[in-house]
Amino acid sequence: MNTPKRYLITSALPYANGLKHIGHLAGAYLPADIYVRYLKAQKRDVVFVCGSDEHGTAIPIQATKEETTARAIIDKYHPIMKQNFSDLGIEFDIYHRTSDPLHHETAQEFFTKLNDNGDLEIKESEQYFDEQANSFLADRYIKGTCPNCNFPGAYGDQCENCGKSLSPDELINPVSTLSGNPPIKKLTKHWYLPLNRHEDFLRNWILKEHASDWRPTVVGQCKSWIDGGLQPRAVTRDLDWGVKVPLKEADGKVLYVWFDAPIGYISATKQWALNNEKDWRPYWEDKDTKLVHFIGKDNIVFHCLIFPVMLKLHGNILPDNVPSNEFMNLEGDKMSTSRNWKLDMQDYIDDFIKKENGGSQMADVLRYYLTLIAPETKDSEFTWQGFQDANNSELVSIFGNYINRSLVLMHKLCKGKVPPLHNDGLTDLDRATIEEIEACKQKVENLLEQYKFRDALFEVINLARTGNQYMQKKEPWILAKQVDADGNVIHEAQQSIDNTLHICLQLCANLAILINPFLPFTARKICHLLKVVDKILDWKNAGKMKLLSVGYTLRAPELLFRKIEDSEITYQLEKLKAASVKREASVVSDPVTAKTEEPVAANSPVKPEIVFDDFAKIDLKVGKIVSAEKVEKVDKLLKLSVDLGFETRTIVSGIALHFAPEEIVGKQVTVVTNLAPRKMRGIESNGMILMAEDTNGKLHFINPETEIDPGAGVS
RNA sequence: GGCGAGGUAGCUCAGUUGGUUAGAGCACAGGAUUCAUAACCCUGAGGUCACGAGUUCAAAUCUCGUUCUCGCUACCA
């Protein structure tokens, strides 16, 4: 493996619509920071960029929720996120933002080049338009009744009640959230990135060239997408929040957020270059640059398929690796912002780092545990108990304790000075220990180069364990009891004590260097205790045994980590559960989006008023199920034959998860008989069975109290 | 239903191209020790490697089936 000339490391741009939780931290920011700190300790040429992603419809939506403007939202969250990262020791070379003019220029230039080269397609389509607001409506700006669960406040892209992804066309009774009026359909023009043109490139590049050096989950996910068929993807949309499409004919259109966001890496690099009087170009154009994207698995498609296609078309380098992490669960459940099941970085900072017994050592504790359980190969599990255990029995008991006992012993047995190493007195154990220090450096290095952060961290802790074992075997405190008539330790014993503590202290210094990428605050604190400058943390010093000069006075020991009490853990567990329960309770009385919605949807779960004639259009009849069978290869559908008196019809109904075919034959049901026919799975459905859903989500038939003749009208 | 990733000790996870009694850390039990934040150190117990077949001299590892979890995707008039 030859060393690249320079590195460009990116962490996924966090979306500036709210606080970010530790799942995000563990997925994209912490591993990147560790990697970057390691590279920098190696004195490599590396730039670590990140920034806030401030476009997309969710920003104005959040603004409505908080009753403010989009600009105010991003100006609120950008500095908070920046500070959160800083408090946790995530040290970007630049934390930029996509609202910056430089980014707008960069994104526009990117679009223009692709468009000029004919790499984009233009298509016209009908989209919902709000006449009063004179504006096309993003999916998120259309609300209506969810066709899946009948929740009246479903958005055009997703129903927040049942979680189903939707398209605006699926909504029943769509309404614009801008004016409250039903939208009309209007023709609009959009630019598309034809991913389908690049299937061969992607297949070859990922599935062949990177089949073995990328993580299996990443390659697998890409394969799944590619095999599923790549579609042209809209690059622009009708919205007034974002990067304006740089074409006269595209007034009122902006770049789709997925298109402009990754370009944010480039504009961030440009800004960094401006700040530091550097040239940004080689970082994105020179083949000798190693580009690495750190992301969570939800971002794989963008960073492995879409953005590389964009980069290739634009003439940039491609990522060398995209070490995506899986997800981190919390106490047995998925982390979720909407269900409030999470631990925000901000909350951890408030509850641990900013406390009197906290400080930056607590930032390192979180970094330690998150790295220990990093979801590198599969989803992992954050538990507060695990957090406490990792701290108390590893950081405190093994690592912190080793450093502490080394310093304490040195003060007691070596007069507070680094003792000399008497070469003629070296034992096999001494030599073996020295060799282990050197070997540890190599192990950590190899693992980090392969993005195996968890294993790398283990090796460092293991070196502390080695130190403990070594000290235990040498027992300098026992040797110190061998005194002569004057009470002085006899010569041979003192020599052995000197050698032991000399090696122990050099090992401490090595620990500082090796732990530095993972726990930077701790590394600096060790340097302070050893009275050495931070320069010693250069990676090239690792494995060396001459980091501390003989005879040098060291500081009095201070503890590196404190124990975490049971009460702190119970407090967090209760807090987590309380917040999540509160959330559930509030959903019942006050729908997810209550504050912002039109009164109708917010205050009463009733659809807009209609007149009798509207109702009279619907033809409802009682029918009787005469046969039922499961539609093959589909989860939810049953094919029913329903006797309506005057005829027997085939109706396909999505109730298979609730009823077995045999148990519903003979049941009476209410049928909408004049609904337009619709084909599902190749079967034409002529009508619709009315169902009621209880609070548990279970479906119930709507039928007459006692059996009556099929075909009876309902009104 | 399709595709992808998983199911290994109480917990969190390793297990390279199939090869001797399946590993680590933590937790647990016993012992030893006191320099150290009752920390460290030593020893030990603990697994039908989700389940069932098959290929093989040999399977946690390969093949097929079943089942469960996660992600993407399809179906809901």
mmCIF file with all atom_site columns, N, CA and C in Angstrom, chain A residues 607-649:
data_model
loop_
_atom_site.group_PDB
_atom_site.id
_atom_site.type_symbol
_atom_site.label_atom_id
_atom_site.label_alt_id
_atom_site.label_comp_id
_atom_site.label_asym_id
_atom_site.label_entity_id
_atom_site.label_seq_id
_atom_site.pdbx_PDB_ins_code
_atom_site.Cartn_x
_atom_site.Cartn_y
_atom_site.Cartn_z
_atom_site.occupancy
_atom_site.B_iso_or_equiv
_atom_site.pdbx_formal_charge
_atom_site.auth_seq_id
_atom_site.auth_comp_id
_atom_site.auth_asym_id
_atom_site.auth_atom_id
_atom_site.pdbx_PDB_model_num
ATOM 1   N N  . LYS A 1 607 ? -62.813 15.320  8.405  1.00 0.00 ? 607 LYS A N  1
ATOM 2   C CA . LYS A 1 607 ? -62.507 15.895  7.095  1.00 0.00 ? 607 LYS A CA 1
ATOM 3   C C  . LYS A 1 607 ? -63.357 17.127  6.840  1.00 0.00 ? 607 LYS A C  1
ATOM 4   N N  . PRO A 1 608 ? -62.961 17.914  5.861  1.00 0.00 ? 608 PRO A N  1
ATOM 5   C CA . PRO A 1 608 ? -63.727 19.129  5.545  1.00 0.00 ? 608 PRO A CA 1
ATOM 6   C C  . PRO A 1 608 ? -65.191 18.785  5.232  1.00 0.00 ? 608 PRO A C  1
ATOM 7   N N  . GLU A 1 609 ? -66.034 19.725  5.546  1.00 0.00 ? 609 GLU A N  1
ATOM 8   C CA . GLU A 1 609 ? -67.471 19.519  5.366  1.00 0.00 ? 609 GLU A CA 1
ATOM 9   C C  . GLU A 1 609 ? -67.825 19.279  3.905  1.00 0.00 ? 609 GLU A C  1
ATOM 10  N N  . ILE A 1 610 ? -68.824 18.409  3.676  1.00 0.00 ? 610 ILE A N  1
ATOM 11  C CA . ILE A 1 610 ? -69.333 18.191  2.320  1.00 0.00 ? 610 ILE A CA 1
ATOM 12  C C  . ILE A 1 610 ? -70.844 18.367  2.358  1.00 0.00 ? 610 ILE A C  1
ATOM 13  N N  . VAL A 1 611 ? -71.432 18.500  1.185  1.00 0.00 ? 611 VAL A N  1
ATOM 14  C CA . VAL A 1 611 ? -72.894 18.606  1.133  1.00 0.00 ? 611 VAL A CA 1
ATOM 15  C C  . VAL A 1 611 ? -73.490 17.235  0.837  1.00 0.00 ? 611 VAL A C  1
ATOM 16  N N  . PHE A 1 612 ? -74.801 17.119  0.975  1.00 0.00 ? 612 PHE A N  1
ATOM 17  C CA . PHE A 1 612 ? -75.434 15.814  0.810  1.00 0.00 ? 612 PHE A CA 1
ATOM 18  C C  . PHE A 1 612 ? -75.162 15.209  -0.558 1.00 0.00 ? 612 PHE A C  1
ATOM 19  N N  . ASP A 1 613 ? -75.140 16.097  -1.565 1.00 0.00 ? 613 ASP A N  1
ATOM 20  C CA . ASP A 1 613 ? -74.924 15.582  -2.924 1.00 0.00 ? 613 ASP A CA 1
ATOM 21  C C  . ASP A 1 613 ? -73.577 14.887  -3.057 1.00 0.00 ? 613 ASP A C  1
ATOM 22  N N  . ASP A 1 614 ? -72.598 15.398  -2.342 1.00 0.00 ? 614 ASP A N  1
ATOM 23  C CA . ASP A 1 614 ? -71.283 14.750  -2.379 1.00 0.00 ? 614 ASP A CA 1
ATOM 24  C C  . ASP A 1 614 ? -71.405 13.319  -1.873 1.00 0.00 ? 614 ASP A C  1
ATOM 25  N N  . PHE A 1 615 ? -72.135 13.204  -0.771 1.00 0.00 ? 615 PHE A N  1
ATOM 26  C CA . PHE A 1 615 ? -72.290 11.881  -0.176 1.00 0.00 ? 615 PHE A CA 1
ATOM 27  C C  . PHE A 1 615 ? -73.092 10.963  -1.088 1.00 0.00 ? 615 PHE A C  1
ATOM 28  N N  . ALA A 1 616 ? -74.122 11.553  -1.699 1.00 0.00 ? 616 ALA A N  1
ATOM 29  C CA . ALA A 1 616 ? -75.048 10.745  -2.504 1.00 0.00 ? 616 ALA A CA 1
ATOM 30  C C  . ALA A 1 616 ? -74.357 10.125  -3.710 1.00 0.00 ? 616 ALA A C  1
ATOM 31  N N  . LYS A 1 617 ? -73.203 10.676  -4.074 1.00 0.00 ? 617 LYS A N  1
ATOM 32  C CA . LYS A 1 617 ? -72.468 10.112  -5.210 1.00 0.00 ? 617 LYS A CA 1
ATOM 33  C C  . LYS A 1 617 ? -71.956 8.709   -4.896 1.00 0.00 ? 617 LYS A C  1
ATOM 34  N N  . ILE A 1 618 ? -71.776 8.444   -3.614 1.00 0.00 ? 618 ILE A N  1
ATOM 35  C CA . ILE A 1 618 ? -71.203 7.155   -3.235 1.00 0.00 ? 618 ILE A CA 1
ATOM 36  C C  . ILE A 1 618 ? -72.296 6.104   -3.144 1.00 0.00 ? 618 ILE A C  1
ATOM 37  N N  . ASP A 1 619 ? -72.119 5.020   -3.854 1.00 0.00 ? 619 ASP A N  1
ATOM 38  C CA . ASP A 1 619 ? -73.096 3.949   -3.812 1.00 0.00 ? 619 ASP A CA 1
ATOM 39  C C  . ASP A 1 619 ? -72.608 2.868   -2.863 1.00 0.00 ? 619 ASP A C  1
ATOM 40  N N  . LEU A 1 620 ? -73.313 2.719   -1.753 1.00 0.00 ? 620 LEU A N  1
ATOM 41  C CA . LEU A 1 620 ? -72.919 1.731   -0.756 1.00 0.00 ? 620 LEU A CA 1
ATOM 42  C C  . LEU A 1 620 ? -73.956 0.615   -0.702 1.00 0.00 ? 620 LEU A C  1
ATOM 43  N N  . LYS A 1 621 ? -73.482 -0.613  -0.687 1.00 0.00 ? 621 LYS A N  1
ATOM 44  C CA . LYS A 1 621 ? -74.402 -1.748  -0.596 1.00 0.00 ? 621 LYS A CA 1
ATOM 45  C C  . LYS A 1 621 ? -73.842 -2.791  0.360  1.00 0.00 ? 621 LYS A C  1
ATOM 46  N N  . VAL A 1 622 ? -74.777 -3.559  0.920  1.00 0.00 ? 622 VAL A N  1
ATOM 47  C CA . VAL A 1 622 ? -74.351 -4.680  1.748  1.00 0.00 ? 622 VAL A CA 1
ATOM 48  C C  . VAL A 1 622 ? -74.047 -5.864  0.841  1.00 0.00 ? 622 VAL A C  1
ATOM 49  N N  . GLY A 1 623 ? -72.930 -6.502  1.089  1.00 0.00 ? 623 GLY A N  1
ATOM 50  C CA . GLY A 1 623 ? -72.590 -7.684  0.296  1.00 0.00 ? 623 GLY A CA 1
ATOM 51  C C  . GLY A 1 623 ? -72.212 -8.828  1.218  1.00 0.00 ? 623 GLY A C  1
ATOM 52  N N  . LYS A 1 624 ? -72.022 -9.991  0.621  1.00 0.00 ? 624 LYS A N  1
ATOM 53  C CA . LYS A 1 624 ? -71.651 -11.151 1.426  1.00 0.00 ? 624 LYS A CA 1
ATOM 54  C C  . LYS A 1 624 ? -70.451 -11.829 0.767  1.00 0.00 ? 624 LYS A C  1
ATOM 55  N N  . ILE A 1 625 ? -69.445 -12.079 1.534  1.00 0.00 ? 625 ILE A N  1
ATOM 56  C CA . ILE A 1 625 ? -68.240 -12.703 0.979  1.00 0.00 ? 625 ILE A CA 1
ATOM 57  C C  . ILE A 1 625 ? -68.543 -14.171 0.691  1.00 0.00 ? 625 ILE A C  1
ATOM 58  N N  . VAL A 1 626 ? -68.418 -14.543 -0.556 1.00 0.00 ? 626 VAL A N  1
ATOM 59  C CA . VAL A 1 626 ? -68.700 -15.940 -0.890 1.00 0.00 ? 626 VAL A CA 1
ATOM 60  C C  . VAL A 1 626 ? -67.432 -16.767 -1.019 1.00 0.00 ? 626 VAL A C  1
ATOM 61  N N  . SER A 1 627 ? -66.332 -16.083 -1.341 1.00 0.00 ? 627 SER A N  1
ATOM 62  C CA . SER A 1 627 ? -65.063 -16.808 -1.336 1.00 0.00 ? 627 SER A CA 1
ATOM 63  C C  . SER A 1 627 ? -63.933 -15.821 -1.102 1.00 0.00 ? 627 SER A C  1
ATOM 64  N N  . ALA A 1 628 ? -62.830 -16.343 -0.612 1.00 0.00 ? 628 ALA A N  1
ATOM 65  C CA . ALA A 1 628 ? -61.680 -15.480 -0.347 1.00 0.00 ? 628 ALA A CA 1
ATOM 66  C C  . ALA A 1 628 ? -60.422 -16.293 -0.541 1.00 0.00 ? 628 ALA A C  1
ATOM 67  N N  . GLU A 1 629 ? -59.437 -15.697 -1.180 1.00 0.00 ? 629 GLU A N  1
ATOM 68  C CA . GLU A 1 629 ? -58.147 -16.374 -1.295 1.00 0.00 ? 629 GLU A CA 1
ATOM 69  C C  . GLU A 1 629 ? -57.031 -15.348 -1.242 1.00 0.00 ? 629 GLU A C  1
ATOM 70  N N  . LYS A 1 630 ? -55.877 -15.807 -0.810 1.00 0.00 ? 630 LYS A N  1
ATOM 71  C CA . LYS A 1 630 ? -54.737 -14.915 -0.700 1.00 0.00 ? 630 LYS A CA 1
ATOM 72  C C  . LYS A 1 630 ? -54.170 -14.632 -2.083 1.00 0.00 ? 630 LYS A C  1
ATOM 73  N N  . VAL A 1 631 ? -53.836 -13.378 -2.340 1.00 0.00 ? 631 VAL A N  1
ATOM 74  C CA . VAL A 1 631 ? -53.161 -13.063 -3.598 1.00 0.00 ? 631 VAL A CA 1
ATOM 75  C C  . VAL A 1 631 ? -51.708 -13.501 -3.449 1.00 0.00 ? 631 VAL A C  1
ATOM 76  N N  . GLU A 1 632 ? -51.232 -14.257 -4.389 1.00 0.00 ? 632 GLU A N  1
ATOM 77  C CA . GLU A 1 632 ? -49.887 -14.826 -4.265 1.00 0.00 ? 632 GLU A CA 1
ATOM 78  C C  . GLU A 1 632 ? -48.802 -13.759 -4.269 1.00 0.00 ? 632 GLU A C  1
ATOM 79  N N  . LYS A 1 633 ? -47.780 -14.018 -3.522 1.00 0.00 ? 633 LYS A N  1
ATOM 80  C CA . LYS A 1 633 ? -46.581 -13.182 -3.492 1.00 0.00 ? 633 LYS A CA 1
ATOM 81  C C  . LYS A 1 633 ? -46.834 -11.760 -3.025 1.00 0.00 ? 633 LYS A C  1
ATOM 82  N N  . VAL A 1 634 ? -47.890 -11.544 -2.310 1.00 0.00 ? 634 VAL A N  1
ATOM 83  C CA . VAL A 1 634 ? -48.176 -10.239 -1.757 1.00 0.00 ? 634 VAL A CA 1
ATOM 84  C C  . VAL A 1 634 ? -48.611 -10.430 -0.312 1.00 0.00 ? 634 VAL A C  1
ATOM 85  N N  . ASP A 1 635 ? -48.146 -9.574  0.557  1.00 0.00 ? 635 ASP A N  1
ATOM 86  C CA . ASP A 1 635 ? -48.460 -9.740  1.975  1.00 0.00 ? 635 ASP A CA 1
ATOM 87  C C  . ASP A 1 635 ? -49.893 -9.405  2.335  1.00 0.00 ? 635 ASP A C  1
ATOM 88  N N  . LYS A 1 636 ? -50.351 -8.285  1.794  1.00 0.00 ? 636 LYS A N  1
ATOM 89  C CA . LYS A 1 636 ? -51.545 -7.695  2.395  1.00 0.00 ? 636 LYS A CA 1
ATOM 90  C C  . LYS A 1 636 ? -52.845 -7.985  1.658  1.00 0.00 ? 636 LYS A C  1
ATOM 91  N N  . LEU A 1 637 ? -52.769 -8.523  0.462  1.00 0.00 ? 637 LEU A N  1
ATOM 92  C CA . LEU A 1 637 ? -53.975 -8.565  -0.362 1.00 0.00 ? 637 LEU A CA 1
ATOM 93  C C  . LEU A 1 637 ? -54.737 -9.881  -0.301 1.00 0.00 ? 637 LEU A C  1
ATOM 94  N N  . LEU A 1 638 ? -56.085 -9.763  -0.205 1.00 0.00 ? 638 LEU A N  1
ATOM 95  C CA . LEU A 1 638 ? -56.975 -10.908 -0.364 1.00 0.00 ? 638 LEU A CA 1
ATOM 96  C C  . LEU A 1 638 ? -57.852 -10.640 -1.581 1.00 0.00 ? 638 LEU A C  1
ATOM 97  N N  . LYS A 1 639 ? -58.049 -11.710 -2.349 1.00 0.00 ? 639 LYS A N  1
ATOM 98  C CA . LYS A 1 639 ? -58.967 -11.598 -3.493 1.00 0.00 ? 639 LYS A CA 1
ATOM 99  C C  . LYS A 1 639 ? -60.307 -12.157 -3.039 1.00 0.00 ? 639 LYS A C  1
ATOM 100 N N  . LEU A 1 640 ? -61.338 -11.323 -3.073 1.00 0.00 ? 640 LEU A N  1
ATOM 101 C CA . LEU A 1 640 ? -62.641 -11.716 -2.545 1.00 0.00 ? 640 LEU A CA 1
ATOM 102 C C  . LEU A 1 640 ? -63.668 -11.778 -3.664 1.00 0.00 ? 640 LEU A C  1
ATOM 103 N N  . SER A 1 641 ? -64.600 -12.708 -3.522 1.00 0.00 ? 641 SER A N  1
ATOM 104 C CA . SER A 1 641 ? -65.798 -12.661 -4.352 1.00 0.00 ? 641 SER A CA 1
ATOM 105 C C  . SER A 1 641 ? -66.936 -12.242 -3.439 1.00 0.00 ? 641 SER A C  1
ATOM 106 N N  . VAL A 1 642 ? -67.627 -11.184 -3.839 1.00 0.00 ? 642 VAL A N  1
ATOM 107 C CA . VAL A 1 642 ? -68.654 -10.638 -2.956 1.00 0.00 ? 642 VAL A CA 1
ATOM 108 C C  . VAL A 1 642 ? -70.007 -10.661 -3.672 1.00 0.00 ? 642 VAL A C  1
ATOM 109 N N  . ASP A 1 643 ? -70.970 -11.284 -3.031 1.00 0.00 ? 643 ASP A N  1
ATOM 110 C CA . ASP A 1 643 ? -72.335 -11.357 -3.579 1.00 0.00 ? 643 ASP A CA 1
ATOM 111 C C  . ASP A 1 643 ? -73.061 -10.066 -3.224 1.00 0.00 ? 643 ASP A C  1
ATOM 112 N N  . LEU A 1 644 ? -73.454 -9.336  -4.279 1.00 0.00 ? 644 LEU A N  1
ATOM 113 C CA . LEU A 1 644 ? -74.147 -8.065  -4.055 1.00 0.00 ? 644 LEU A CA 1
ATOM 114 C C  . LEU A 1 644 ? -75.623 -8.176  -4.405 1.00 0.00 ? 644 LEU A C  1
ATOM 115 N N  . GLY A 1 645 ? -76.127 -9.376  -4.477 1.00 0.00 ? 645 GLY A N  1
ATOM 116 C CA . GLY A 1 645 ? -77.533 -9.570  -4.815 1.00 0.00 ? 645 GLY A CA 1
ATOM 117 C C  . GLY A 1 645 ? -77.740 -9.615  -6.304 1.00 0.00 ? 645 GLY A C  1
ATOM 118 N N  . PHE A 1 646 ? -77.446 -8.488  -6.967 1.00 0.00 ? 646 PHE A N  1
ATOM 119 C CA . PHE A 1 646 ? -77.651 -8.443  -8.423 1.00 0.00 ? 646 PHE A CA 1
ATOM 120 C C  . PHE A 1 646 ? -76.470 -9.027  -9.183 1.00 0.00 ? 646 PHE A C  1
ATOM 121 N N  . GLU A 1 647 ? -75.327 -9.125  -8.539 1.00 0.00 ? 647 GLU A N  1
ATOM 122 C CA . GLU A 1 647 ? -74.164 -9.752  -9.183 1.00 0.00 ? 647 GLU A CA 1
ATOM 123 C C  . GLU A 1 647 ? -73.118 -10.098 -8.130 1.00 0.00 ? 647 GLU A C  1
ATOM 124 N N  . THR A 1 648 ? -72.187 -10.916 -8.524 1.00 0.00 ? 648 THR A N  1
ATOM 125 C CA . THR A 1 648 ? -71.083 -11.251 -7.642 1.00 0.00 ? 648 THR A CA 1
ATOM 126 C C  . THR A 1 648 ? -69.807 -10.659 -8.234 1.00 0.00 ? 648 THR A C  1
ATOM 127 N N  . ARG A 1 649 ? -69.102 -9.891  -7.423 1.00 0.00 ? 649 ARG A N  1
ATOM 128 C CA . ARG A 1 649 ? -67.933 -9.162  -7.945 1.00 0.00 ? 649 ARG A CA 1
ATOM 129 C C  . ARG A 1 649 ? -66.629 -9.649  -7.322 1.00 0.00 ? 649 ARG A C  1
#
